[in-house]
Amino acid sequence: MTKADLIVGIQWGDEGKGKIVDMLSQNYDLVCRSGGGHNAGHTIWVNGVKYALHLIPSGILHPNIINIIGNGVVVNPEALIEEMSQFENLQGRFYISDRAHLNLTHHSLIDQAKERLKGDKAIGTTGKGIGPAYADKISRTGHRVGELLNPKELSENLISDFESNRAYLDALGVKIPSKDELYQKLSSFKEALEPYIADTTQILWSAMDENKKILLEGAQGTLLDIDHGTYPYVTSSNTISAGACTGLGLSPKSIGNVIGILKAYTTRVGNGAFPTQDSGKDGDTMCEVGKEYGTTTGRRRRCGWLDAVAVRYASRLNGVDSYALMKLDVLDGFKSVKICKAYKYKGEIIDYMPSNLDEVTPIYEELDGWDSISGIRNYDDLPQNAKIYIKRIEELTGVRVSIISTSPERSDTILR
C-alpha cells in the first residue's frame, strides 16, 4: 500500500505552497486538501497567467489529476461554485467530502461582527466565517456538505438553529433569512455541487490500496495552528501534518515524505507577535518586491527576516524531511541579509520557541547579500553568498533544502 506525501507551510502561511503543489502534482494521481476554508489563498503562475485558488486543491491545473476537498475543510458553497467556474470538465476529477462542514453566509456575518466588537483586540481574521463554522462543528451544531442533498430538511434545521440563537444573532446585527430564501439558495448549491459530493475517505483508501501516488496539501501555516501556533492569533484548525490525517481520514502510518514550505524571509497577515518583523525600509522592500498582499483579502503582509528558531520548532512539529525554499529572489540586491538564530527571553538566551512570543527579542546573524538569482535553474549557478545563506538555514534548522524557487514561474525552480 502506498503512502501519501505531504506539503506543509512552516511559517505563518503565504509561504508559496501553491507553486510547489502545482509543480510536484504532475507526478501524482491525487491531490488532496485537508483543512481550512476559503480564507486560504494559493497563487500559481503558469506561462505568465496567474491563478488564485482558495478551496480547490492546486493540482486542478493538471487535467489528469483527481482533486479532493477533505472532511477537515469548511466549505463555503458560493465561494466554491465561483472558483469552479474557472475550470472546465471537472466531472470525475474533483470531489468534495460529504463530511466536510458548511460555512454559510451567517458564519461570515458573525465573524465580521465579532471582529468589529473586539476593536483594537481583533485577531485580524479574513472575515470569511472560518472560526464560527469550526465553532459550530466542535459544538456539534454544524451542518455538513452531505446535507445539501436534502435542501428542504437542511433549510428547516438551519431556521430552527437561527430561532434558538435569535437573541445572540440580533445582538450581533446578523439578519436571519426567510425559510423560502434559504431553501432556494441551498437548492442552487445542491444543483451545482451534487455531482461532486462523495465519501472521499473511501476514494482515498481505494487509491492507496491501488498504489496510486497521493499528495496532501494543507492551508495557512504551522504557526497559525490552533494548538501549536501563536494563540489566540491563529486560525481555527490544525494546520500541521497531523491535521492532514484527521482532515482526510488517514492514519499517521499513511504519511510518507513531508516537505516543509519555507519562505526565504518571513511574513504575517493580521495581528499577533512577529519577533523578526522589519518595520523599516528592508521590510517595505520585501513587501513590494515579493508582492506581499493577501490572495484572499488583498491585505498588505507584515514582512521581516527569516526566523530560524520558529522554523526549527515548526519542522519538528511536522516531521519535515526537506524544505522547499521559496522567494529567494526577493532578497536579491540586499547588501546583507539577517537570520534570527536565537531569542532573548526574560533575560536569558534561548534557542526554542516559547508559547508566548510577546516578550521575545530576536538575536540576529548577518550574512553578505548577493546581486541576483532570479530565474536561475541550476544550483551551481547560484551566487556564492546565496549558497552560504541556504547552507546556514540548513545548519540552524537541521533540515536540508531540496527545492529552491527563483521566481514565481513554475519552471524557475532548482531541484537538489
XYZ file of C-alpha atoms in Angstrom:
416
model
C 0.000 0.000 0.000
C 1.358 3.403 -0.987
C 1.923 6.306 1.412
C 0.785 9.884 0.884
C 3.359 12.671 0.636
C 2.600 15.936 2.380
C 3.192 19.628 1.707
C 3.017 21.844 4.807
C 3.700 25.526 5.430
C 6.058 26.061 8.353
C 5.688 29.796 8.961
C 2.556 31.971 9.250
C 1.208 30.871 5.882
C 1.702 32.500 2.473
C 4.957 30.568 2.013
C 4.280 29.643 -1.615
C 2.684 26.216 -1.200
C 0.591 26.654 -4.332
C 3.553 26.784 -6.708
C 5.196 23.712 -5.180
C 1.999 21.652 -5.114
C 1.326 22.645 -8.721
C 4.890 21.781 -9.756
C 5.039 18.451 -7.896
C 1.478 17.341 -8.557
C 2.231 16.350 -12.145
C 3.954 13.313 -10.592
C 0.872 12.298 -8.574
C -2.523 10.759 -9.226
C -4.440 12.591 -6.481
C -4.007 15.959 -4.737
C -5.986 16.421 -1.527
C -6.803 19.425 0.654
C -7.151 18.610 4.358
C -8.161 21.761 6.266
C -9.025 25.436 6.354
C -11.522 27.218 4.171
C -11.737 29.933 1.536
C -9.665 32.186 3.793
C -6.669 30.399 2.263
C -5.174 31.596 -0.984
C -2.767 29.776 -3.272
C -1.336 31.852 -6.102
C 0.143 29.964 -9.053
C 1.820 31.428 -12.134
C 1.897 29.297 -15.291
C 3.207 30.753 -18.555
C 2.614 34.259 -17.249
C -1.004 33.526 -16.274
C -1.989 33.962 -12.632
C -4.373 31.520 -10.961
C -5.762 32.228 -7.477
C -7.161 29.193 -5.677
C -8.923 29.267 -2.315
C -10.676 25.927 -1.790
C -9.825 23.767 -4.788
C -6.523 21.849 -4.491
C -3.637 23.179 -6.570
C -3.485 20.018 -8.670
C -6.574 21.191 -10.549
C -4.395 22.788 -13.248
C -3.389 19.295 -14.399
C -6.340 17.649 -16.222
C -5.278 14.075 -15.416
C -5.214 14.509 -11.607
C -8.044 13.773 -9.164
C -8.517 16.601 -6.636
C -10.195 16.112 -3.257
C -11.543 18.532 -0.646
C -11.406 16.548 2.590
C -13.662 16.365 5.624
C -11.450 18.757 7.599
C -12.194 21.685 5.277
C -15.050 24.119 5.963
C -16.737 24.717 2.615
C -18.459 27.911 1.545
C -20.651 26.724 -1.357
C -20.903 30.136 -3.043
C -17.147 30.650 -2.995
C -16.530 27.113 -4.226
C -19.012 27.342 -7.097
C -17.470 30.628 -8.243
C -13.990 29.113 -8.093
C -15.114 26.026 -10.018
C -16.370 28.241 -12.845
C -12.743 28.927 -13.856
C -12.340 25.317 -14.974
C -13.987 23.001 -17.476
C -14.683 19.270 -17.278
C -14.313 18.803 -13.523
C -16.504 15.700 -13.556
C -14.546 12.647 -12.444
C -11.504 14.603 -11.281
C -12.878 16.682 -8.423
C -14.640 15.525 -5.250
C -15.894 17.164 -2.035
C -16.201 15.167 1.170
C -19.781 14.703 2.309
C -18.378 15.008 5.856
C -16.869 18.471 5.303
C -18.688 21.187 7.257
C -20.606 24.007 5.635
C -19.507 27.607 6.013
C -22.598 29.673 5.222
C -23.443 33.368 4.983
C -24.351 33.733 8.645
C -20.917 32.463 9.645
C -19.249 35.317 7.763
C -21.619 37.873 9.268
C -20.944 36.578 12.788
C -17.185 36.597 12.119
C -17.189 40.210 10.902
C -19.456 41.430 13.717
C -17.304 39.837 16.432
C -14.137 41.332 14.956
C -15.744 44.793 14.970
C -16.747 44.413 18.602
C -13.189 43.478 19.624
C -11.832 46.780 18.328
C -8.064 47.001 18.734
C -8.034 43.481 20.232
C -9.320 41.966 16.986
C -7.497 38.861 15.800
C -7.340 40.121 12.229
C -9.351 37.329 10.617
C -10.309 37.420 6.949
C -13.967 37.761 7.957
C -14.808 34.679 5.876
C -16.644 32.865 8.673
C -13.982 30.221 9.263
C -13.921 30.492 13.069
C -17.711 30.431 13.535
C -18.020 27.469 11.121
C -15.429 25.471 13.059
C -17.037 26.565 16.350
C -20.365 25.091 15.200
C -18.559 21.911 14.177
C -16.901 21.488 17.582
C -20.083 22.339 19.489
C -21.898 19.699 17.371
C -24.361 22.211 15.947
C -22.841 22.444 12.478
C -24.094 21.069 9.173
C -22.174 19.047 6.622
C -21.849 19.142 2.859
C -23.780 15.892 2.505
C -26.849 17.648 3.942
C -27.026 19.807 0.809
C -28.501 16.771 -0.934
C -31.724 17.388 1.038
C -32.097 21.204 0.921
C -35.651 21.145 2.355
C -34.594 19.389 5.552
C -31.382 21.425 5.820
C -33.249 24.732 5.460
C -35.691 23.673 8.192
C -32.844 22.692 10.510
C -30.995 25.959 9.880
C -34.105 28.055 10.554
C -34.537 26.132 13.815
C -30.906 26.931 14.684
C -31.434 30.606 13.930
C -34.548 30.780 16.097
C -32.727 29.123 19.006
C -29.974 31.724 18.733
C -32.117 34.723 17.808
C -31.056 36.868 20.792
C -27.381 36.274 20.031
C -27.772 36.975 16.301
C -29.859 40.090 16.962
C -27.191 41.404 19.348
C -24.574 41.000 16.609
C -26.846 42.576 13.990
C -26.968 39.405 11.892
C -30.031 39.243 9.643
C -31.870 35.918 9.616
C -33.013 34.851 6.117
C -36.543 33.643 5.430
C -37.120 29.904 5.102
C -38.032 30.246 1.428
C -34.976 32.392 0.663
C -32.741 29.872 2.413
C -34.337 26.902 0.645
C -33.857 28.494 -2.784
C -30.199 29.206 -2.072
C -29.494 25.722 -0.725
C -31.283 24.170 -3.719
C -28.998 26.064 -6.075
C -25.994 24.756 -4.126
C -27.290 21.203 -4.474
C -27.764 21.589 -8.216
C -24.208 22.840 -8.713
C -22.373 20.574 -6.281
C -24.261 17.266 -6.147
C -22.156 15.551 -8.863
C -19.008 16.183 -6.833
C -20.143 15.234 -3.306
C -18.725 11.867 -2.269
C -17.270 9.729 0.511
C -13.735 10.933 -0.143
C -12.203 8.762 2.580
C -13.224 5.668 0.622
C -11.846 7.201 -2.581
C -8.524 7.805 -0.834
C -8.356 4.356 0.746
C -9.095 2.710 -2.601
C -6.404 4.813 -4.275
C -3.874 3.781 -1.619
C -4.813 0.109 -1.996
C -4.182 0.502 -5.740
C -0.768 2.109 -5.053
C -1.785 5.436 -6.554
C 0.509 8.372 -5.806
C -1.102 10.870 -3.425
C -0.085 14.396 -2.452
C -1.652 16.191 0.515
C -1.783 19.959 0.926
C -2.825 21.997 3.912
C -3.769 25.639 4.239
C -2.189 28.521 6.153
C 0.979 27.636 8.093
C 2.197 25.846 11.211
C 2.457 28.991 13.341
C -1.279 29.541 12.780
C -2.182 26.098 14.160
C -4.995 26.279 16.720
C -2.968 24.255 19.282
C 0.673 24.910 18.422
C 0.594 28.363 16.851
C 0.743 31.862 18.348
C -2.628 31.598 20.085
C -5.061 33.382 20.045
C -3.818 34.965 16.803
C -4.237 31.731 14.878
C -6.677 30.046 12.537
C -9.365 27.639 13.757
C -7.950 24.330 12.536
C -4.867 22.139 12.893
C -2.527 23.243 10.123
C 0.311 20.848 10.987
C 0.960 17.492 9.304
C -1.107 15.635 11.921
C -4.110 17.708 10.806
C -3.825 16.193 7.345
C -4.600 12.786 8.838
C -7.759 13.872 10.662
C -8.783 16.136 7.789
C -8.765 13.344 5.207
C -9.341 10.118 7.132
C -5.785 8.803 7.031
C -3.726 7.147 9.751
C -0.306 8.550 10.766
C 1.219 5.438 9.185
C -0.167 6.607 5.834
C 2.102 9.686 5.684
C 5.235 9.406 3.553
C 7.610 12.260 2.692
C 6.940 15.613 4.401
C 8.089 18.723 2.533
C 8.123 21.947 4.531
C 7.463 25.104 2.545
C 9.771 27.849 3.770
C 9.864 31.445 2.550
C 13.396 32.929 2.408
C 12.156 35.676 4.748
C 9.073 35.848 6.982
C 5.620 37.354 6.523
C 2.486 37.528 8.594
C -1.080 38.703 7.923
C -3.289 40.030 10.701
C -2.375 40.693 14.305
C -0.155 38.845 16.751
C 3.508 38.603 17.753
C 6.117 38.701 14.985
C 9.627 38.899 16.501
C 11.547 39.411 13.238
C 9.214 41.964 11.665
C 11.100 44.797 9.967
C 9.060 47.998 10.059
C 11.633 49.984 8.093
C 12.971 50.156 4.556
C 14.006 46.500 4.331
C 10.542 45.275 5.290
C 8.975 47.637 2.743
C 11.327 46.324 0.050
C 10.407 42.702 0.800
C 6.723 43.620 0.620
C 6.917 45.445 -2.701
C 9.351 43.108 -4.469
C 7.630 39.997 -3.115
C 4.146 41.388 -3.887
C 3.191 40.562 -0.321
C -0.521 41.214 -0.477
C -3.064 38.586 0.507
C -4.506 36.413 -2.269
C -7.830 36.282 -0.436
C -8.133 39.746 1.143
C -5.569 41.919 -0.642
C -4.218 42.989 2.757
C -0.582 44.003 2.984
C 1.511 41.399 4.750
C 3.917 42.318 7.521
C 7.449 41.397 6.430
C 10.705 40.620 8.195
C 13.782 38.432 8.358
C 13.875 34.641 8.475
C 13.224 33.284 11.981
C 15.224 30.057 12.211
C 14.053 29.416 15.791
C 10.398 29.339 14.751
C 11.241 27.348 11.620
C 13.116 24.708 13.633
C 10.133 24.445 16.006
C 7.694 24.048 13.111
C 9.903 21.488 11.387
C 9.966 19.283 14.482
C 6.185 19.524 14.910
C 5.635 18.393 11.325
C 8.409 15.822 10.979
C 9.759 17.733 7.970
C 12.111 15.704 5.740
C 13.221 18.573 3.492
C 12.468 22.191 2.621
C 11.234 23.921 -0.465
C 12.807 27.393 -0.088
C 10.549 29.961 -1.738
C 11.042 33.536 -2.939
C 14.816 33.573 -2.559
C 14.884 36.059 -5.445
C 13.042 38.652 -3.311
C 16.263 39.088 -1.319
C 18.237 39.971 -4.480
C 20.166 43.205 -4.113
C 20.258 43.400 -0.322
C 23.737 44.384 0.875
C 23.279 41.998 3.792
C 20.613 39.554 4.968
C 19.735 38.501 8.504
C 18.678 35.253 10.154
C 17.279 35.072 13.673
C 19.311 32.291 15.325
C 18.108 32.644 18.944
C 15.821 34.696 21.205
C 16.445 36.810 24.257
C 13.606 35.912 26.617
C 13.184 37.129 30.220
C 16.879 37.933 30.453
C 18.055 34.608 29.024
C 19.257 33.457 25.602
C 17.089 30.594 24.344
C 17.104 28.547 21.138
C 13.493 27.360 21.338
C 10.103 28.951 20.719
C 8.123 29.671 23.918
C 4.317 29.619 23.991
C 4.220 33.427 24.261
C 6.332 35.459 21.834
C 5.356 38.865 23.222
C 8.487 39.159 25.372
C 10.881 37.736 22.803
C 13.705 39.751 21.190
C 15.422 38.228 18.136
C 19.175 37.660 18.089
C 20.379 38.025 14.515
C 23.223 36.676 12.479
C 24.124 38.876 9.491
C 25.351 37.464 6.180
C 26.538 39.134 2.983
C 23.902 39.568 0.274
C 24.024 38.839 -3.452
C 23.150 40.561 -6.714
C 20.579 38.349 -8.452
C 19.411 34.746 -8.512
C 16.160 35.450 -10.380
C 15.301 32.730 -12.881
C 18.332 30.515 -12.136
C 17.518 26.822 -12.567
C 20.843 25.185 -11.647
C 22.234 25.173 -8.119
C 25.828 25.582 -9.284
C 24.868 28.845 -10.991
C 23.742 30.484 -7.744
C 25.988 33.255 -6.338
C 28.263 32.003 -3.562
C 26.600 34.199 -0.936
C 23.185 32.760 -1.781
C 24.611 29.259 -1.298
C 26.058 30.325 2.075
C 22.632 31.645 3.114
C 20.973 28.346 2.151
C 23.622 26.325 3.993
C 23.175 28.448 7.122
C 19.428 27.817 7.073
C 20.155 24.087 6.939
C 22.648 24.317 9.825
C 20.336 26.312 12.079
C 17.246 24.184 11.448
C 18.709 20.711 10.869
C 16.755 20.184 7.656
C 18.067 20.068 4.090
C 16.840 22.465 1.380
C 15.929 20.239 -1.565
C 13.932 22.701 -3.691
C 14.722 26.373 -4.371
C 12.306 28.733 -6.108
C 13.942 31.602 -8.007
C 10.843 33.303 -9.465
C 7.051 32.894 -9.382
C 7.145 30.869 -12.624
C 6.656 27.104 -12.294
C 9.801 26.349 -14.310
C 12.149 28.661 -12.379
C 12.923 26.067 -9.747
C 16.103 24.291 -8.641
C 15.904 20.638 -7.578
C 18.835 19.393 -5.495
